[in-house]
mmCIF file of C-alpha atoms in Angstrom:
data_model
loop_
_atom_site.group_PDB
_atom_site.id
_atom_site.type_symbol
_atom_site.label_atom_id
_atom_site.label_comp_id
_atom_site.label_asym_id
_atom_site.label_seq_id
_atom_site.Cartn_x
_atom_site.Cartn_y
_atom_site.Cartn_z
ATOM 1 C CA MET I 147 99.633 125.196 99.140
ATOM 2 C CA GLY I 148 100.470 129.056 98.135
ATOM 3 C CA MET I 149 100.530 132.043 100.861
ATOM 4 C CA ARG I 150 100.798 135.738 100.224
ATOM 5 C CA LEU I 151 100.289 139.019 102.205
ATOM 6 C CA ILE I 152 98.919 141.210 100.905
ATOM 7 C CA ASN I 153 97.792 144.657 102.946
ATOM 8 C CA GLY I 154 98.373 143.000 106.403
ATOM 9 C CA TRP I 155 96.029 140.159 105.578
ATOM 10 C CA ILE I 156 97.023 136.522 105.106
ATOM 11 C CA TRP I 157 95.764 135.357 101.685
ATOM 12 C CA LEU I 158 95.869 131.661 101.265
ATOM 13 C CA SER I 159 96.527 130.178 97.184
ATOM 14 C CA LEU I 160 95.731 126.136 97.800
ATOM 15 C CA ALA I 161 98.400 123.853 95.274
ATOM 16 C CA ILE I 162 98.235 120.436 96.489
ATOM 17 C CA LEU I 163 97.078 117.114 95.919
ATOM 18 C CA PRO I 164 93.516 116.541 94.854
ATOM 19 C CA VAL I 165 92.325 117.658 98.417
ATOM 20 C CA TYR I 166 89.210 119.999 99.281
ATOM 21 C CA SER I 167 89.573 123.547 99.060
ATOM 22 C CA GLY I 168 86.687 125.214 100.185
ATOM 23 C CA ALA I 169 83.168 125.065 98.165
ATOM 24 C CA HIS I 170 83.690 128.163 96.375
ATOM 25 C CA ALA I 171 86.967 126.684 94.990
ATOM 26 C CA CYS I 172 86.158 123.475 93.421
ATOM 27 C CA SER I 173 86.024 123.894 90.210
ATOM 28 C CA PRO I 174 86.708 119.614 89.047
ATOM 29 C CA ARG I 175 90.347 120.716 87.699
ATOM 30 C CA ASN I 176 91.669 117.598 88.510
ATOM 31 C CA GLN I 177 89.359 114.371 88.023
ATOM 32 C CA ASN I 178 91.983 111.115 87.832
ATOM 33 C CA GLY I 179 92.691 111.559 91.471
ATOM 34 C CA ALA I 180 96.387 111.092 90.900
ATOM 35 C CA LEU I 181 98.267 112.688 94.614
ATOM 36 C CA SER I 182 100.625 113.974 92.305
ATOM 37 C CA LYS I 183 98.726 116.808 90.564
ATOM 38 C CA PRO I 184 98.669 120.516 92.613
ATOM 39 C CA ARG I 185 96.221 122.845 91.625
ATOM 40 C CA ASP I 186 96.194 126.555 92.174
ATOM 41 C CA GLN I 187 93.938 128.652 94.087
ATOM 42 C CA ILE I 188 93.978 132.005 95.754
ATOM 43 C CA VAL I 189 91.079 132.000 98.122
ATOM 44 C CA GLN I 190 90.710 135.921 98.864
ATOM 45 C CA ASP I 191 86.719 135.609 100.178
ATOM 46 C CA LYS I 192 84.847 135.859 103.374
ATOM 47 C CA GLU I 193 83.845 132.415 103.266
ATOM 48 C CA PHE I 194 87.013 131.889 104.255
ATOM 49 C CA GLU I 195 88.036 133.645 106.772
ATOM 50 C CA ALA I 196 84.712 132.673 108.455
ATOM 51 C CA PHE I 197 86.282 129.237 108.452
ATOM 52 C CA LEU I 198 89.890 130.455 109.896
ATOM 53 C CA LYS I 199 87.797 131.799 112.514
ATOM 54 C CA VAL I 200 86.839 128.517 113.931
ATOM 55 C CA PHE I 201 90.134 127.386 114.414
ATOM 56 C CA THR I 202 92.766 131.000 115.576
ATOM 57 C CA ASN I 203 91.586 130.393 118.808
ATOM 58 C CA THR I 204 92.811 126.978 119.214
ATOM 59 C CA LEU I 205 96.053 127.663 117.476
ATOM 60 C CA ILE I 206 99.451 129.191 119.213
ATOM 61 C CA TRP I 207 100.911 131.076 116.101
ATOM 62 C CA LYS I 208 104.594 130.901 116.119
ATOM 63 C CA SER I 209 105.660 131.740 112.544
ATOM 64 C CA LEU I 210 104.157 131.845 109.376
ATOM 65 C CA ALA I 211 105.360 128.087 108.951
ATOM 66 C CA GLU I 212 103.212 127.308 111.735
ATOM 67 C CA ILE I 213 99.900 128.952 110.087
ATOM 68 C CA VAL I 214 100.714 127.282 107.192
ATOM 69 C CA LYS I 215 100.868 123.945 109.038
ATOM 70 C CA SER I 216 97.223 124.396 110.623
ATOM 71 C CA VAL I 217 95.613 125.346 108.215
ATOM 72 C CA ILE I 218 96.799 122.153 106.340
ATOM 73 C CA LEU I 219 96.238 120.035 108.904
ATOM 74 C CA ILE I 220 92.480 121.088 109.046
ATOM 75 C CA GLU I 221 91.355 120.986 105.298
ATOM 76 C CA HIS I 222 94.435 118.956 103.928
ATOM 77 C CA SER I 223 95.399 116.055 105.912
ATOM 78 C CA TYR I 224 94.727 112.886 104.569
ATOM 79 C CA ASP I 225 95.461 109.526 106.488
ATOM 80 C CA ILE I 226 96.849 105.438 105.536
ATOM 81 C CA SER I 227 94.759 102.351 106.665
ATOM 82 C CA PRO I 228 96.256 100.475 109.286
ATOM 83 C CA THR I 229 95.549 97.083 107.669
ATOM 84 C CA GLU I 230 95.771 97.847 103.620
ATOM 85 C CA GLU I 231 97.974 100.305 101.606
ATOM 86 C CA ARG I 232 96.016 102.784 100.973
ATOM 87 C CA VAL I 233 95.422 106.766 101.290
ATOM 88 C CA ALA I 234 92.162 108.220 102.457
ATOM 89 C CA TYR I 235 91.992 112.200 101.733
ATOM 90 C CA THR I 236 89.078 114.281 100.357
ATOM 91 C CA ARG I 237 88.611 116.476 97.496
ATOM 92 C CA GLY I 238 86.402 118.827 95.680
ATOM 93 C CA VAL I 239 84.642 118.337 92.891
ATOM 94 C CA GLY I 240 82.030 121.047 91.409
ATOM 95 C CA ASP I 241 80.229 121.971 94.398
ATOM 96 C CA CYS I 242 80.457 118.987 96.360
ATOM 97 C CA THR I 243 83.261 117.305 98.453
ATOM 98 C CA GLU I 244 83.916 113.756 97.202
ATOM 99 C CA LEU I 245 85.979 111.594 100.203
ATOM 100 C CA VAL I 246 88.340 109.344 98.392
ATOM 101 C CA VAL I 247 90.432 106.184 98.551
ATOM 102 C CA VAL I 248 93.361 105.509 96.473
ATOM 103 C CA PRO I 249 96.025 102.663 96.580
ATOM 104 C CA LEU I 250 99.253 104.017 97.913
ATOM 105 C CA SER I 251 101.100 103.439 95.456
ATOM 106 C CA GLY I 252 99.135 106.476 93.192
ATOM 107 C CA GLY I 253 96.296 106.221 90.521
ATOM 108 C CA GLY I 254 92.703 104.144 91.023
ATOM 109 C CA ALA I 255 91.020 106.781 93.200
ATOM 110 C CA ARG I 256 87.715 105.497 94.434
ATOM 111 C CA PRO I 257 85.354 108.079 95.220
ATOM 112 C CA ILE I 258 83.293 106.778 98.215
ATOM 113 C CA ALA I 259 81.242 109.218 99.547
ATOM 114 C CA ARG I 260 80.114 112.828 97.954
ATOM 115 C CA PHE I 261 78.571 115.588 100.473
ATOM 116 C CA ARG I 262 76.944 118.942 99.200
ATOM 117 C CA PRO I 263 77.604 121.864 100.625
ATOM 118 C CA PRO I 264 79.788 120.980 104.225
ATOM 119 C CA ARG I 265 83.773 121.125 103.651
ATOM 120 C CA ILE I 266 85.805 117.930 105.566
ATOM 121 C CA GLY I 267 88.540 117.126 106.324
ATOM 122 C CA ILE I 268 90.905 115.052 108.617
ATOM 123 C CA PRO I 269 89.557 111.911 107.650
ATOM 124 C CA ARG I 270 90.923 108.763 110.241
ATOM 125 C CA PHE I 271 90.694 105.087 109.010
ATOM 126 C CA SER I 272 89.762 103.140 112.346
ATOM 127 C CA PRO I 273 91.975 100.374 113.601
ATOM 128 C CA ASP I 274 90.194 98.126 111.822
ATOM 129 C CA GLY I 275 90.203 100.040 108.618
ATOM 130 C CA ASN I 276 86.642 99.070 108.349
ATOM 131 C CA GLN I 277 85.540 103.067 108.852
ATOM 132 C CA ILE I 278 87.061 105.967 108.561
ATOM 133 C CA ALA I 279 85.762 109.144 110.677
ATOM 134 C CA TYR I 280 86.400 112.540 109.491
ATOM 135 C CA LEU I 281 85.033 116.908 110.526
ATOM 136 C CA THR I 282 82.216 118.301 108.895
ATOM 137 C CA ILE I 283 82.989 122.053 108.923
ATOM 138 C CA VAL I 284 80.382 124.368 107.763
ATOM 139 C CA ASP I 285 82.189 128.246 109.104
ATOM 140 C CA GLU I 286 80.293 128.895 112.160
ATOM 141 C CA ASN I 287 77.288 127.686 112.201
ATOM 142 C CA ARG I 288 77.774 124.445 114.762
ATOM 143 C CA ASP I 289 74.286 122.455 114.439
ATOM 144 C CA GLU I 290 75.826 121.363 111.466
ATOM 145 C CA SER I 291 79.141 120.872 111.693
ATOM 146 C CA GLY I 292 80.616 117.932 113.472
ATOM 147 C CA ILE I 293 81.829 114.253 113.624
ATOM 148 C CA PHE I 294 80.918 111.797 111.175
ATOM 149 C CA LEU I 295 81.965 107.897 110.869
ATOM 150 C CA TYR I 296 81.445 106.369 107.954
ATOM 151 C CA ASN I 297 81.230 102.295 107.437
ATOM 152 C CA LEU I 298 83.445 101.050 104.397
ATOM 153 C CA LYS I 299 81.479 97.817 103.742
ATOM 154 C CA THR I 300 77.736 99.152 104.860
ATOM 155 C CA GLN I 301 78.784 102.705 102.739
ATOM 156 C CA GLN I 302 76.340 104.043 105.597
ATOM 157 C CA GLN I 303 77.485 107.401 107.725
ATOM 158 C CA GLN I 304 76.528 108.229 111.364
ATOM 159 C CA GLN I 305 77.044 111.779 113.065
ATOM 160 C CA VAL I 306 78.375 110.783 116.364
ATOM 161 C CA TYR I 307 79.305 113.799 117.403
ATOM 162 C CA ARG I 308 77.613 117.493 116.974
ATOM 163 C CA GLY I 309 79.638 121.266 116.847
ATOM 164 C CA HIS I 310 83.132 122.481 115.976
ATOM 165 C CA ALA I 311 86.435 120.212 115.789
ATOM 166 C CA THR I 312 89.959 120.944 114.695
ATOM 167 C CA ASN I 313 91.071 117.269 115.106
ATOM 168 C CA LEU I 314 90.747 113.715 116.108
ATOM 169 C CA LEU I 315 92.064 110.688 116.425
ATOM 170 C CA PHE I 316 90.158 106.615 117.208
ATOM 171 C CA ALA I 317 91.195 105.172 119.777
ATOM 172 C CA PRO I 318 93.079 101.622 119.928
ATOM 173 C CA ASP I 319 89.662 99.294 120.925
ATOM 174 C CA GLY I 320 88.357 101.365 117.547
ATOM 175 C CA ASN I 321 85.042 102.695 119.722
ATOM 176 C CA TRP I 322 86.487 105.558 121.747
ATOM 177 C CA LEU I 323 86.802 109.145 119.740
ATOM 178 C CA ILE I 324 89.832 111.662 120.972
ATOM 179 C CA ILE I 325 88.731 114.888 119.707
ATOM 180 C CA GLU I 326 90.410 118.139 119.811
ATOM 181 C CA ARG I 327 87.825 122.038 120.355
ATOM 182 C CA LYS I 328 88.859 124.733 121.058
ATOM 183 C CA ASP I 329 88.793 124.622 124.973
ATOM 184 C CA GLY I 330 90.468 121.376 124.877
ATOM 185 C CA VAL I 331 90.717 117.609 124.226
ATOM 186 C CA TYR I 332 87.626 114.951 124.993
ATOM 187 C CA LEU I 333 87.449 111.898 124.518
ATOM 188 C CA LEU I 334 83.666 110.583 123.094
ATOM 189 C CA SER I 335 82.211 107.750 124.327
ATOM 190 C CA PRO I 336 80.465 105.104 121.750
ATOM 191 C CA ARG I 337 77.481 106.473 123.422
ATOM 192 C CA GLY I 338 77.770 109.901 122.910
ATOM 193 C CA ASN I 339 79.143 111.197 126.334
ATOM 194 C CA LEU I 340 81.844 114.149 126.054
ATOM 195 C CA LEU I 341 84.426 113.884 128.675
ATOM 196 C CA PRO I 342 86.718 116.347 129.208
ATOM 197 C CA THR I 343 90.741 115.994 130.273
ATOM 198 C CA TRP I 344 93.048 117.686 131.197
ATOM 199 C CA ALA I 345 95.079 117.950 127.893
ATOM 200 C CA LYS I 346 94.744 121.154 125.332
ATOM 201 C CA ARG I 347 96.094 119.750 122.012
ATOM 202 C CA ILE I 348 96.512 116.780 120.689
ATOM 203 C CA ALA I 349 100.036 116.753 119.322
ATOM 204 C CA SER I 350 101.224 113.672 117.910
ATOM 205 C CA TYR I 351 99.986 112.018 114.604
ATOM 206 C CA ASN I 352 98.856 108.984 115.947
ATOM 207 C CA LEU I 353 98.654 106.162 118.301
ATOM 208 C CA SER I 354 101.209 104.030 119.792
ATOM 209 C CA PRO I 355 100.137 100.290 120.337
ATOM 210 C CA ARG I 356 100.078 100.728 123.435
ATOM 211 C CA GLY I 357 97.015 103.331 123.458
ATOM 212 C CA GLU I 358 99.814 106.497 124.308
ATOM 213 C CA LEU I 359 100.205 109.694 122.988
ATOM 214 C CA CYS I 360 101.338 113.132 122.872
ATOM 215 C CA VAL I 361 99.602 116.094 124.459
ATOM 216 C CA GLU I 362 100.276 119.640 124.672
ATOM 217 C CA VAL I 363 99.811 120.641 128.968
ATOM 218 C CA ASP I 364 99.589 124.409 130.294
ATOM 219 C CA ARG I 365 102.300 123.898 132.281
ATOM 220 C CA GLU I 366 106.080 123.013 132.020
ATOM 221 C CA PRO I 367 106.845 120.682 130.043
ATOM 222 C CA TYR I 368 103.913 122.135 128.105
ATOM 223 C CA TYR I 369 104.704 118.526 126.155
ATOM 224 C CA VAL I 370 103.653 115.100 127.758
ATOM 225 C CA LEU I 371 103.120 111.056 127.137
ATOM 226 C CA ALA I 372 99.989 109.700 128.624
ATOM 227 C CA SER I 373 97.875 106.990 127.856
ATOM 228 C CA TRP I 374 94.533 107.607 126.283
ATOM 229 C CA ARG I 375 92.637 106.409 129.129
ATOM 230 C CA GLU I 376 94.855 108.350 131.722
ATOM 231 C CA LEU I 377 93.315 111.678 130.066
ATOM 232 C CA THR I 378 89.868 112.104 132.308
ATOM 233 C CA HIS I 379 91.713 112.367 135.705
ATOM 234 C CA ILE I 380 94.177 114.215 137.496
ATOM 235 C CA GLU I 381 96.319 111.203 138.772
ATOM 236 C CA GLY I 382 96.898 110.426 134.845
ATOM 237 C CA LEU I 383 98.594 114.259 134.406
ATOM 238 C CA VAL I 384 100.851 113.786 137.711
ATOM 239 C CA SER I 385 102.151 110.105 136.519
ATOM 240 C CA ALA I 386 102.134 111.809 132.942
ATOM 241 C CA LEU I 387 104.726 114.383 134.520
ATOM 242 C CA SER I 388 106.680 112.639 136.802
ATOM 243 C CA ARG I 389 107.367 110.052 134.366
ATOM 244 C CA PHE I 390 108.336 112.212 131.428
ATOM 245 C CA SER I 391 111.828 113.343 132.285
ATOM 246 C CA ARG I 392 112.936 109.798 131.977
ATOM 247 C CA HIS I 393 110.909 108.481 129.364
ATOM 248 C CA PRO I 394 113.207 107.686 126.553
ATOM 249 C CA LEU I 395 110.978 109.491 123.731
ATOM 250 C CA ARG I 396 111.609 112.734 125.845
ATOM 251 C CA ARG I 397 114.121 114.536 123.473
ATOM 252 C CA ALA I 398 111.970 113.649 120.158
ATOM 253 C CA VAL I 399 109.142 115.487 121.684
ATOM 254 C CA GLU I 400 110.390 118.076 122.465
ATOM 255 C CA SER I 401 112.539 118.946 119.629
ATOM 256 C CA ALA I 402 109.147 118.111 117.421
ATOM 257 C CA SER I 403 107.289 119.467 119.813
ATOM 258 C CA GLY I 404 105.013 116.875 120.100
ATOM 259 C CA ARG I 405 104.912 115.573 116.238
ATOM 260 C CA ILE I 406 105.631 112.165 116.331
ATOM 261 C CA ALA I 407 104.113 109.028 115.068
ATOM 262 C CA TRP I 408 104.862 105.451 115.874
ATOM 263 C CA SER I 409 105.268 102.857 114.064
ATOM 264 C CA PRO I 410 102.544 100.167 113.855
ATOM 265 C CA ASP I 411 104.597 97.537 115.983
ATOM 266 C CA GLY I 412 105.411 100.430 118.271
ATOM 267 C CA LYS I 413 109.418 99.895 117.877
ATOM 268 C CA HIS I 414 110.133 102.927 115.320
ATOM 269 C CA VAL I 415 108.801 106.770 116.331
ATOM 270 C CA ALA I 416 109.451 108.908 113.670
ATOM 271 C CA TYR I 417 109.096 112.834 114.522
ATOM 272 C CA VAL I 418 109.489 116.469 112.349
ATOM 273 C CA SER I 419 112.700 118.701 114.109
ATOM 274 C CA GLN I 420 112.920 122.121 112.619
ATOM 275 C CA PRO I 421 116.869 122.972 113.274
ATOM 276 C CA GLY I 422 116.421 126.145 111.392
ATOM 277 C CA GLU I 423 113.997 128.678 110.041
ATOM 278 C CA SER I 424 113.809 127.349 106.424
ATOM 279 C CA VAL I 425 115.454 124.028 107.684
ATOM 280 C CA SER I 426 113.169 121.079 108.422
ATOM 281 C CA GLU I 427 113.903 117.676 109.401
ATOM 282 C CA VAL I 428 112.291 113.791 109.793
ATOM 283 C CA TRP I 429 114.253 111.514 112.082
ATOM 284 C CA VAL I 430 113.272 108.099 113.147
ATOM 285 C CA TYR I 431 113.583 106.403 116.601
ATOM 286 C CA ARG I 432 114.517 103.167 117.050
ATOM 287 C CA TYR I 433 113.334 101.590 120.740
ATOM 288 C CA GLU I 434 115.681 99.068 120.599
ATOM 289 C CA THR I 435 119.051 100.316 120.224
ATOM 290 C CA GLY I 436 117.977 103.581 120.933
ATOM 291 C CA GLN I 437 119.519 105.178 117.650
ATOM 292 C CA THR I 438 118.329 108.119 115.890
ATOM 293 C CA ASP I 439 118.244 108.257 111.778
ATOM 294 C CA LEU I 440 117.769 111.134 109.884
ATOM 295 C CA LEU I 441 115.311 110.207 107.043
ATOM 296 C CA VAL I 442 114.888 113.554 105.634
ATOM 297 C CA ARG I 443 116.807 117.116 105.181
ATOM 298 C CA GLN I 444 114.215 119.483 103.907
ATOM 299 C CA VAL I 445 115.691 122.975 103.433
ATOM 300 C CA GLY I 446 113.545 125.979 102.041
ATOM 301 C CA GLY I 447 110.215 124.335 102.871
ATOM 302 C CA VAL I 448 108.588 122.882 105.418
ATOM 303 C CA VAL I 449 107.273 118.620 106.648
ATOM 304 C CA ASP I 450 104.225 117.930 108.517
ATOM 305 C CA LEU I 451 102.157 115.089 108.596
ATOM 306 C CA LEU I 452 103.737 111.939 109.021
ATOM 307 C CA ARG I 453 102.357 108.601 108.054
ATOM 308 C CA TRP I 454 103.376 105.153 108.491
ATOM 309 C CA SER I 455 102.046 102.045 106.066
ATOM 310 C CA PRO I 456 100.609 99.251 107.402
ATOM 311 C CA LYS I 457 103.974 97.282 107.673
ATOM 312 C CA GLY I 458 105.875 99.806 109.146
ATOM 313 C CA ASP I 459 108.146 99.573 105.860
ATOM 314 C CA LYS I 460 107.465 103.118 104.372
ATOM 315 C CA LEU I 461 106.718 106.489 105.642
ATOM 316 C CA CYS I 462 104.634 109.450 104.008
ATOM 317 C CA PHE I 463 105.124 112.832 104.830
ATOM 318 C CA LEU I 464 103.747 116.221 103.069
ATOM 319 C CA ILE I 465 106.630 118.834 101.915
ATOM 320 C CA MET I 466 105.397 122.574 101.743
ATOM 321 C CA ASN I 467 108.032 124.298 99.242
ATOM 322 C CA SER I 468 108.258 127.725 99.389
ATOM 323 C CA VAL I 469 108.188 129.225 95.618
ATOM 324 C CA SER I 470 109.968 132.491 95.121
ATOM 325 C CA GLY I 471 109.077 133.216 98.342
ATOM 326 C CA GLN I 472 105.372 134.012 97.101
ATOM 327 C CA TYR I 473 103.410 130.959 97.954
ATOM 328 C CA TYR I 474 104.415 127.124 99.185
ATOM 329 C CA GLU I 475 103.990 124.250 96.977
ATOM 330 C CA ALA I 476 102.668 120.990 98.479
ATOM 331 C CA GLY I 477 102.976 117.604 97.666
ATOM 332 C CA VAL I 478 102.745 114.065 100.012
ATOM 333 C CA TRP I 479 106.020 111.350 99.363
ATOM 334 C CA CYS I 480 106.271 107.809 100.587
ATOM 335 C CA MET I 481 109.685 106.782 101.510
ATOM 336 C CA LYS I 482 110.732 103.180 101.896
ATOM 337 C CA ILE I 483 112.621 103.102 105.499
ATOM 338 C CA LYS I 484 115.099 100.859 104.214
ATOM 339 C CA ASP I 485 116.953 102.237 101.479
ATOM 340 C CA LYS I 486 115.714 105.693 102.036
ATOM 341 C CA ASP I 487 114.117 106.216 98.495
ATOM 342 C CA ALA I 488 111.073 108.306 97.938
ATOM 343 C CA ILE I 489 108.603 109.218 95.316
ATOM 344 C CA LYS I 490 105.949 111.471 94.618
ATOM 345 C CA LEU I 491 102.213 110.146 95.448
#
C-alpha cells in the first residue's frame, strides 16, 4: 500500500496482496493468487477520488495512518472462514473483480465469482461458512451500490441491501446483518428491513460467540461493548454505558480504540494498540487469567485487520510498512499463538 503527498492532495499507490484496487487499475499482473505477491499501482484519477468521497464523511481522520487504515478496510479487507482454514478476498483481473477463496496456508487460489464493473470489498463469511457477504461500490451511484450474499454451495448471489455502506458483520444467527453507513449503524433483517441503532460506527473486527461487539457512540467513553440485539433500543445504550467501566475488556477497548477481535471460543481477545506514532502492537487478553500477552510489536508500520483461524490457534493481521518515508507496502501475516511463529501469506 503506498501513499504520497502531491500538491496538497493525498495520492494512493497500492502494493498489496492480489486485492482489487479499482476498475481502472486491474492489470492482471498476478494470476496465481498467492497472497504474498504485492503489486505497485499509483491511483490518481477522478474515479478513485469520487470513491473516497463516499466514505470520508464517516471517518475521523486522526493521522496519516488512520487514512491508510480506512482505505485498506474498504477496498483491501479479507476474512477467514469460521469452519475451514481458508481466506476470502477480492482481486482485479482485467476490467473485472474476482471474489477469491484460498487456503490459509497459501496457494491454490480459487475464483468463485467474477463481477463487472463495480468494485467489491469487505468480504465476510457467514457463521456457518456457507455464504460470503460483500459490498459493491459504484462511486456516487447509490442504486448500483449495495450488499450481496454469495452462496458457496449453490454458487448463487442475491442483493440484500441497496445503497452505500462502509462496513458489515454477520450476527451470530447468520440471518441478520450489522451494517455501517455514513449516518450510523443499522441492523438488516432477513426480510430486508433496515432498523436504526444508537451506534455511530462498528469498531470491533468481529462479534463474540455471545453476540457482543464494540461500537462507537457519540458520548463518553465513546466506545462501548453491547449485544447486537441491544443496539436498536435506548435501554441497550444505557445498559452498555453503565457496565463499561466494570467490563474486563475496558482497557483493551480504550487502548485499541475499539479494534478488538474475539477468538472463536471467546476465551481470548486480540487487539491493536498504538503506543507511539510509528509503533503498532498486537496484544492478546486471556479471560481465564486476566493476563495480557504481547504478540507483535511493529516499529515504523501500521498493523490492522485482525482475524482468528477457526481453531483459534492462529491470528492473522495486515502489516503496512513505510518505505523510504514515501509510501506503504502491505502484506498479510499469520502467526501461531503458541510459539509466535509468523509466516507471510
